[in-house]
């Protein structure tokens, strides 16, 4: 499903998490101590989900525009 960067940013946090986990493609995962960073590709932008493995809880989400990667 295609969604614009701005439409995604305007979604509530819970909907963003759900959308990323269902529609995103995992690009990279990294574990640092008790924090897991998962990078997803969604449409034409990237989303990083920061997950606390001790509490089994999402700590944050960062959204990045991939201007260079998708330039024509």
PDB file of N, CA and C in Angstrom:
ATOM      1  N   UNK A   1       0.847  -1.182   0.000  1.00  0.00           N
ATOM      2  CA  UNK A   1       0.000   0.000   0.000  1.00  0.00           C
ATOM      3  C   UNK A   1       0.891   1.243   0.000  1.00  0.00           C
ATOM      4  N   UNK A   2       0.621   2.151  -0.877  1.00  0.00           N
ATOM      5  CA  UNK A   2       1.355   3.411  -0.929  1.00  0.00           C
ATOM      6  C   UNK A   2       0.679   4.439  -0.036  1.00  0.00           C
ATOM      7  N   UNK A   3       1.496   5.132   0.713  1.00  0.00           N
ATOM      8  CA  UNK A   3       1.032   6.219   1.569  1.00  0.00           C
ATOM      9  C   UNK A   3       2.106   7.292   1.509  1.00  0.00           C
ATOM     10  N   UNK A   4       1.690   8.536   1.548  1.00  0.00           N
ATOM     11  CA  UNK A   4       2.683   9.607   1.489  1.00  0.00           C
ATOM     12  C   UNK A   4       3.327   9.799   2.861  1.00  0.00           C
ATOM     13  N   UNK A   5       4.497  10.385   2.838  1.00  0.00           N
ATOM     14  CA  UNK A   5       5.235  10.701   4.061  1.00  0.00           C
ATOM     15  C   UNK A   5       4.367  11.553   4.989  1.00  0.00           C
ATOM     16  N   UNK A   6       3.700  12.554   4.433  1.00  0.00           N
ATOM     17  CA  UNK A   6       2.905  13.484   5.241  1.00  0.00           C
ATOM     18  C   UNK A   6       1.652  12.824   5.796  1.00  0.00           C
ATOM     19  N   UNK A   7       1.001  11.966   5.009  1.00  0.00           N
ATOM     20  CA  UNK A   7      -0.168  11.245   5.522  1.00  0.00           C
ATOM     21  C   UNK A   7       0.237  10.328   6.674  1.00  0.00           C
ATOM     22  N   UNK A   8       1.390   9.684   6.528  1.00  0.00           N
ATOM     23  CA  UNK A   8       1.877   8.805   7.592  1.00  0.00           C
ATOM     24  C   UNK A   8       2.174   9.609   8.856  1.00  0.00           C
ATOM     25  N   UNK A   9       2.868  10.740   8.713  1.00  0.00           N
ATOM     26  CA  UNK A   9       3.219  11.568   9.867  1.00  0.00           C
ATOM     27  C   UNK A   9       1.980  12.095  10.591  1.00  0.00           C
ATOM     28  N   UNK A  10       0.864  12.248   9.870  1.00  0.00           N
ATOM     29  CA  UNK A  10      -0.357  12.769  10.475  1.00  0.00           C
ATOM     30  C   UNK A  10      -1.192  11.691  11.170  1.00  0.00           C
ATOM     31  N   UNK A  11      -0.785  10.435  11.050  1.00  0.00           N
ATOM     32  CA  UNK A  11      -1.500   9.353  11.723  1.00  0.00           C
ATOM     33  C   UNK A  11      -1.149   9.359  13.212  1.00  0.00           C
ATOM     34  N   UNK A  12      -2.071   8.903  14.069  1.00  0.00           N
ATOM     35  CA  UNK A  12      -1.719   8.737  15.490  1.00  0.00           C
ATOM     36  C   UNK A  12      -0.615   7.679  15.637  1.00  0.00           C
ATOM     37  N   UNK A  13       0.163   7.759  16.713  1.00  0.00           N
ATOM     38  CA  UNK A  13       1.306   6.866  16.919  1.00  0.00           C
ATOM     39  C   UNK A  13       0.931   5.387  16.843  1.00  0.00           C
ATOM     40  N   UNK A  14      -0.173   4.999  17.449  1.00  0.00           N
ATOM     41  CA  UNK A  14      -0.572   3.592  17.444  1.00  0.00           C
ATOM     42  C   UNK A  14      -0.858   3.114  16.023  1.00  0.00           C
ATOM     43  N   UNK A  15      -1.500   3.960  15.211  1.00  0.00           N
ATOM     44  CA  UNK A  15      -1.772   3.604  13.820  1.00  0.00           C
ATOM     45  C   UNK A  15      -0.479   3.529  13.009  1.00  0.00           C
ATOM     46  N   UNK A  16       0.471   4.415  13.290  1.00  0.00           N
ATOM     47  CA  UNK A  16       1.764   4.363  12.607  1.00  0.00           C
ATOM     48  C   UNK A  16       2.437   3.022  12.876  1.00  0.00           C
ATOM     49  N   UNK A  17       2.475   2.608  14.137  1.00  0.00           N
ATOM     50  CA  UNK A  17       3.098   1.323  14.503  1.00  0.00           C
ATOM     51  C   UNK A  17       2.425   0.167  13.794  1.00  0.00           C
ATOM     52  N   UNK A  18       1.132   0.148  13.822  1.00  0.00           N
ATOM     53  CA  UNK A  18       0.376  -0.927  13.187  1.00  0.00           C
ATOM     54  C   UNK A  18       0.635  -0.962  11.684  1.00  0.00           C
ATOM     55  N   UNK A  19       0.613   0.214  11.048  1.00  0.00           N
ATOM     56  CA  UNK A  19       0.831   0.297   9.604  1.00  0.00           C
ATOM     57  C   UNK A  19       2.223  -0.211   9.238  1.00  0.00           C
ATOM     58  N   UNK A  20       3.233   0.229   9.973  1.00  0.00           N
ATOM     59  CA  UNK A  20       4.613  -0.165   9.684  1.00  0.00           C
ATOM     60  C   UNK A  20       4.784  -1.675   9.826  1.00  0.00           C
ATOM     61  N   UNK A  21       4.251  -2.237  10.880  1.00  0.00           N
ATOM     62  CA  UNK A  21       4.426  -3.671  11.113  1.00  0.00           C
ATOM     63  C   UNK A  21       3.678  -4.527  10.088  1.00  0.00           C
ATOM     64  N   UNK A  22       2.559  -4.013   9.578  1.00  0.00           N
ATOM     65  CA  UNK A  22       1.770  -4.773   8.604  1.00  0.00           C
ATOM     66  C   UNK A  22       2.185  -4.529   7.157  1.00  0.00           C
ATOM     67  N   UNK A  23       2.601  -3.310   6.839  1.00  0.00           N
ATOM     68  CA  UNK A  23       2.860  -2.940   5.446  1.00  0.00           C
ATOM     69  C   UNK A  23       4.337  -2.703   5.132  1.00  0.00           C
ATOM     70  N   UNK A  24       5.154  -2.489   6.152  1.00  0.00           N
ATOM     71  CA  UNK A  24       6.561  -2.171   5.931  1.00  0.00           C
ATOM     72  C   UNK A  24       7.407  -3.403   5.637  1.00  0.00           C
ATOM     73  N   UNK A  25       8.553  -3.146   5.052  1.00  0.00           N
ATOM     74  CA  UNK A  25       9.517  -4.212   4.749  1.00  0.00           C
ATOM     75  C   UNK A  25      10.746  -3.971   5.613  1.00  0.00           C
ATOM     76  N   UNK A  26      11.142  -4.970   6.396  1.00  0.00           N
ATOM     77  CA  UNK A  26      12.293  -4.832   7.289  1.00  0.00           C
ATOM     78  C   UNK A  26      13.562  -4.702   6.448  1.00  0.00           C
ATOM     79  N   UNK A  27      14.305  -3.633   6.699  1.00  0.00           N
ATOM     80  CA  UNK A  27      15.554  -3.382   5.983  1.00  0.00           C
ATOM     81  C   UNK A  27      16.763  -3.747   6.836  1.00  0.00           C
ATOM     82  N   UNK A  28      16.662  -3.506   8.148  1.00  0.00           N
ATOM     83  CA  UNK A  28      17.791  -3.764   9.028  1.00  0.00           C
ATOM     84  C   UNK A  28      17.299  -3.844  10.471  1.00  0.00           C
ATOM     85  N   UNK A  29      18.001  -4.636  11.275  1.00  0.00           N
ATOM     86  CA  UNK A  29      17.738  -4.719  12.711  1.00  0.00           C
ATOM     87  C   UNK A  29      19.068  -4.623  13.436  1.00  0.00           C
ATOM     88  N   UNK A  30      19.030  -3.970  14.603  1.00  0.00           N
ATOM     89  CA  UNK A  30      20.249  -3.831  15.401  1.00  0.00           C
ATOM     90  C   UNK A  30      19.868  -3.860  16.876  1.00  0.00           C
ATOM     91  N   UNK A  31      20.614  -4.599  17.662  1.00  0.00           N
ATOM     92  CA  UNK A  31      20.371  -4.690  19.094  1.00  0.00           C
ATOM     93  C   UNK A  31      21.521  -4.019  19.833  1.00  0.00           C
ATOM     94  N   UNK A  32      21.195  -3.035  20.668  1.00  0.00           N
ATOM     95  CA  UNK A  32      22.183  -2.336  21.492  1.00  0.00           C
ATOM     96  C   UNK A  32      21.710  -2.449  22.930  1.00  0.00           C
ATOM     97  N   UNK A  33      22.438  -3.265  23.705  1.00  0.00           N
ATOM     98  CA  UNK A  33      22.056  -3.562  25.088  1.00  0.00           C
ATOM     99  C   UNK A  33      20.630  -4.114  25.120  1.00  0.00           C
ATOM    100  N   UNK A  34      19.686  -3.369  25.672  1.00  0.00           N
ATOM    101  CA  UNK A  34      18.299  -3.850  25.758  1.00  0.00           C
ATOM    102  C   UNK A  34      17.378  -3.139  24.779  1.00  0.00           C
ATOM    103  N   UNK A  35      17.950  -2.407  23.838  1.00  0.00           N
ATOM    104  CA  UNK A  35      17.157  -1.657  22.866  1.00  0.00           C
ATOM    105  C   UNK A  35      17.358  -2.232  21.474  1.00  0.00           C
ATOM    106  N   UNK A  36      16.256  -2.493  20.795  1.00  0.00           N
ATOM    107  CA  UNK A  36      16.309  -3.014  19.429  1.00  0.00           C
ATOM    108  C   UNK A  36      15.827  -1.923  18.481  1.00  0.00           C
ATOM    109  N   UNK A  37      16.619  -1.677  17.447  1.00  0.00           N
ATOM    110  CA  UNK A  37      16.284  -0.696  16.418  1.00  0.00           C
ATOM    111  C   UNK A  37      15.934  -1.475  15.149  1.00  0.00           C
ATOM    112  N   UNK A  38      14.739  -1.253  14.639  1.00  0.00           N
ATOM    113  CA  UNK A  38      14.308  -1.945  13.430  1.00  0.00           C
ATOM    114  C   UNK A  38      13.982  -0.890  12.377  1.00  0.00           C
ATOM    115  N   UNK A  39      14.643  -0.988  11.229  1.00  0.00           N
ATOM    116  CA  UNK A  39      14.438  -0.036  10.144  1.00  0.00           C
ATOM    117  C   UNK A  39      13.536  -0.675   9.095  1.00  0.00           C
ATOM    118  N   UNK A  40      12.435   0.001   8.774  1.00  0.00           N
ATOM    119  CA  UNK A  40      11.462  -0.472   7.793  1.00  0.00           C
ATOM    120  C   UNK A  40      11.447   0.452   6.585  1.00  0.00           C
ATOM    121  N   UNK A  41      11.172  -0.105   5.429  1.00  0.00           N
ATOM    122  CA  UNK A  41      10.892   0.686   4.231  1.00  0.00           C
ATOM    123  C   UNK A  41       9.383   0.682   4.048  1.00  0.00           C
ATOM    124  N   UNK A  42       8.821   1.879   3.914  1.00  0.00           N
ATOM    125  CA  UNK A  42       7.385   2.037   3.713  1.00  0.00           C
ATOM    126  C   UNK A  42       7.199   3.016   2.567  1.00  0.00           C
ATOM    127  N   UNK A  43       6.534   2.599   1.500  1.00  0.00           N
ATOM    128  CA  UNK A  43       6.350   3.445   0.318  1.00  0.00           C
ATOM    129  C   UNK A  43       7.683   4.045  -0.098  1.00  0.00           C
ATOM    130  N   UNK A  44       7.822   5.370  -0.003  1.00  0.00           N
ATOM    131  CA  UNK A  44       9.049   6.054  -0.416  1.00  0.00           C
ATOM    132  C   UNK A  44       9.725   6.765   0.753  1.00  0.00           C
ATOM    133  N   UNK A  45       9.628   6.154   1.929  1.00  0.00           N
ATOM    134  CA  UNK A  45      10.297   6.693   3.101  1.00  0.00           C
ATOM    135  C   UNK A  45      10.652   5.547   4.036  1.00  0.00           C
ATOM    136  N   UNK A  46      11.440   5.842   5.070  1.00  0.00           N
ATOM    137  CA  UNK A  46      11.880   4.823   6.024  1.00  0.00           C
ATOM    138  C   UNK A  46      11.360   5.164   7.414  1.00  0.00           C
ATOM    139  N   UNK A  47      11.111   4.113   8.185  1.00  0.00           N
ATOM    140  CA  UNK A  47      10.634   4.277   9.552  1.00  0.00           C
ATOM    141  C   UNK A  47      11.501   3.419  10.468  1.00  0.00           C
ATOM    142  N   UNK A  48      12.031   4.040  11.510  1.00  0.00           N
ATOM    143  CA  UNK A  48      12.813   3.327  12.510  1.00  0.00           C
ATOM    144  C   UNK A  48      11.955   3.164  13.756  1.00  0.00           C
ATOM    145  N   UNK A  49      11.773   1.923  14.184  1.00  0.00           N
ATOM    146  CA  UNK A  49      11.027   1.632  15.406  1.00  0.00           C
ATOM    147  C   UNK A  49      12.041   1.273  16.484  1.00  0.00           C
ATOM    148  N   UNK A  50      11.943   1.948  17.618  1.00  0.00           N
ATOM    149  CA  UNK A  50      12.845   1.715  18.742  1.00  0.00           C
ATOM    150  C   UNK A  50      12.065   0.927  19.791  1.00  0.00           C
ATOM    151  N   UNK A  51      12.561  -0.279  20.068  1.00  0.00           N
ATOM    152  CA  UNK A  51      11.837  -1.241  20.882  1.00  0.00           C
ATOM    153  C   UNK A  51      12.658  -1.620  22.105  1.00  0.00           C
ATOM    154  N   UNK A  52      12.066  -1.515  23.306  1.00  0.00           N
ATOM    155  CA  UNK A  52      12.722  -1.905  24.547  1.00  0.00           C
ATOM    156  C   UNK A  52      12.444  -3.383  24.790  1.00  0.00           C
ATOM    157  N   UNK A  53      13.486  -4.210  24.751  1.00  0.00           N
ATOM    158  CA  UNK A  53      13.300  -5.658  24.872  1.00  0.00           C
ATOM    159  C   UNK A  53      13.015  -6.101  26.309  1.00  0.00           C
ATOM    160  N   UNK A  54      13.377  -5.294  27.297  1.00  0.00           N
ATOM    161  CA  UNK A  54      13.111  -5.648  28.688  1.00  0.00           C
ATOM    162  C   UNK A  54      11.623  -5.463  29.002  1.00  0.00           C
ATOM    163  N   UNK A  55      11.076  -4.331  28.581  1.00  0.00           N
ATOM    164  CA  UNK A  55       9.668  -4.011  28.859  1.00  0.00           C
ATOM    165  C   UNK A  55       8.717  -4.503  27.777  1.00  0.00           C
ATOM    166  N   UNK A  56       9.265  -5.039  26.668  1.00  0.00           N
ATOM    167  CA  UNK A  56       8.439  -5.420  25.507  1.00  0.00           C
ATOM    168  C   UNK A  56       7.531  -4.279  25.086  1.00  0.00           C
ATOM    169  N   UNK A  57       8.145  -3.112  24.899  1.00  0.00           N
ATOM    170  CA  UNK A  57       7.381  -1.899  24.616  1.00  0.00           C
ATOM    171  C   UNK A  57       8.102  -1.063  23.564  1.00  0.00           C
ATOM    172  N   UNK A  58       7.333  -0.421  22.687  1.00  0.00           N
ATOM    173  CA  UNK A  58       7.904   0.493  21.702  1.00  0.00           C
ATOM    174  C   UNK A  58       8.210   1.811  22.407  1.00  0.00           C
ATOM    175  N   UNK A  59       9.468   2.237  22.289  1.00  0.00           N
ATOM    176  CA  UNK A  59       9.922   3.458  22.943  1.00  0.00           C
ATOM    177  C   UNK A  59       9.795   4.683  22.045  1.00  0.00           C
ATOM    178  N   UNK A  60       9.842   4.482  20.726  1.00  0.00           N
ATOM    179  CA  UNK A  60       9.756   5.621  19.828  1.00  0.00           C
ATOM    180  C   UNK A  60       9.762   5.220  18.371  1.00  0.00           C
ATOM    181  N   UNK A  61       9.434   6.183  17.536  1.00  0.00           N
ATOM    182  CA  UNK A  61       9.416   5.988  16.085  1.00  0.00           C
ATOM    183  C   UNK A  61      10.065   7.212  15.448  1.00  0.00           C
ATOM    184  N   UNK A  62      10.964   6.971  14.501  1.00  0.00           N
ATOM    185  CA  UNK A  62      11.570   8.038  13.706  1.00  0.00           C
ATOM    186  C   UNK A  62      11.216   7.796  12.248  1.00  0.00           C
ATOM    187  N   UNK A  63      10.844   8.853  11.561  1.00  0.00           N
ATOM    188  CA  UNK A  63      10.457   8.744  10.152  1.00  0.00           C
ATOM    189  C   UNK A  63      11.429   9.585   9.327  1.00  0.00           C
ATOM    190  N   UNK A  64      11.949   8.994   8.245  1.00  0.00           N
ATOM    191  CA  UNK A  64      12.941   9.649   7.406  1.00  0.00           C
ATOM    192  C   UNK A  64      12.479   9.684   5.948  1.00  0.00           C
ATOM    193  N   UNK A  65      12.587  10.839   5.342  1.00  0.00           N
ATOM    194  CA  UNK A  65      12.331  10.946   3.903  1.00  0.00           C
ATOM    195  C   UNK A  65      13.569  10.453   3.172  1.00  0.00           C
ATOM    196  N   UNK A  66      13.377   9.629   2.169  1.00  0.00           N
ATOM    197  CA  UNK A  66      14.496   9.083   1.395  1.00  0.00           C
ATOM    198  C   UNK A  66      14.608   9.841   0.074  1.00  0.00           C
ATOM    199  N   UNK A  67      14.868  11.088   0.143  1.00  0.00           N
ATOM    200  CA  UNK A  67      14.898  11.910  -1.073  1.00  0.00           C
ATOM    201  C   UNK A  67      15.922  11.432  -2.069  1.00  0.00           C
ATOM    202  N   UNK A  68      17.124  11.147  -1.645  1.00  0.00           N
ATOM    203  CA  UNK A  68      18.188  10.724  -2.556  1.00  0.00           C
ATOM    204  C   UNK A  68      17.944   9.362  -3.155  1.00  0.00           C
ATOM    205  N   UNK A  69      17.388   8.458  -2.385  1.00  0.00           N
ATOM    206  CA  UNK A  69      17.200   7.080  -2.834  1.00  0.00           C
ATOM    207  C   UNK A  69      16.130   6.982  -3.920  1.00  0.00           C
ATOM    208  N   UNK A  70      15.176   7.903  -3.920  1.00  0.00           N
ATOM    209  CA  UNK A  70      14.061   7.815  -4.860  1.00  0.00           C
ATOM    210  C   UNK A  70      14.055   8.958  -5.878  1.00  0.00           C
ATOM    211  N   UNK A  71      15.139   9.684  -5.957  1.00  0.00           N
ATOM    212  CA  UNK A  71      15.217  10.792  -6.922  1.00  0.00           C
ATOM    213  C   UNK A  71      15.217  10.260  -8.334  1.00  0.00           C
ATOM    214  N   UNK A  72      14.573  10.985  -9.202  1.00  0.00           N
ATOM    215  CA  UNK A  72      14.486  10.584 -10.616  1.00  0.00           C
ATOM    216  C   UNK A  72      15.535  11.304 -11.421  1.00  0.00           C
TER     217      UNK A  72
END
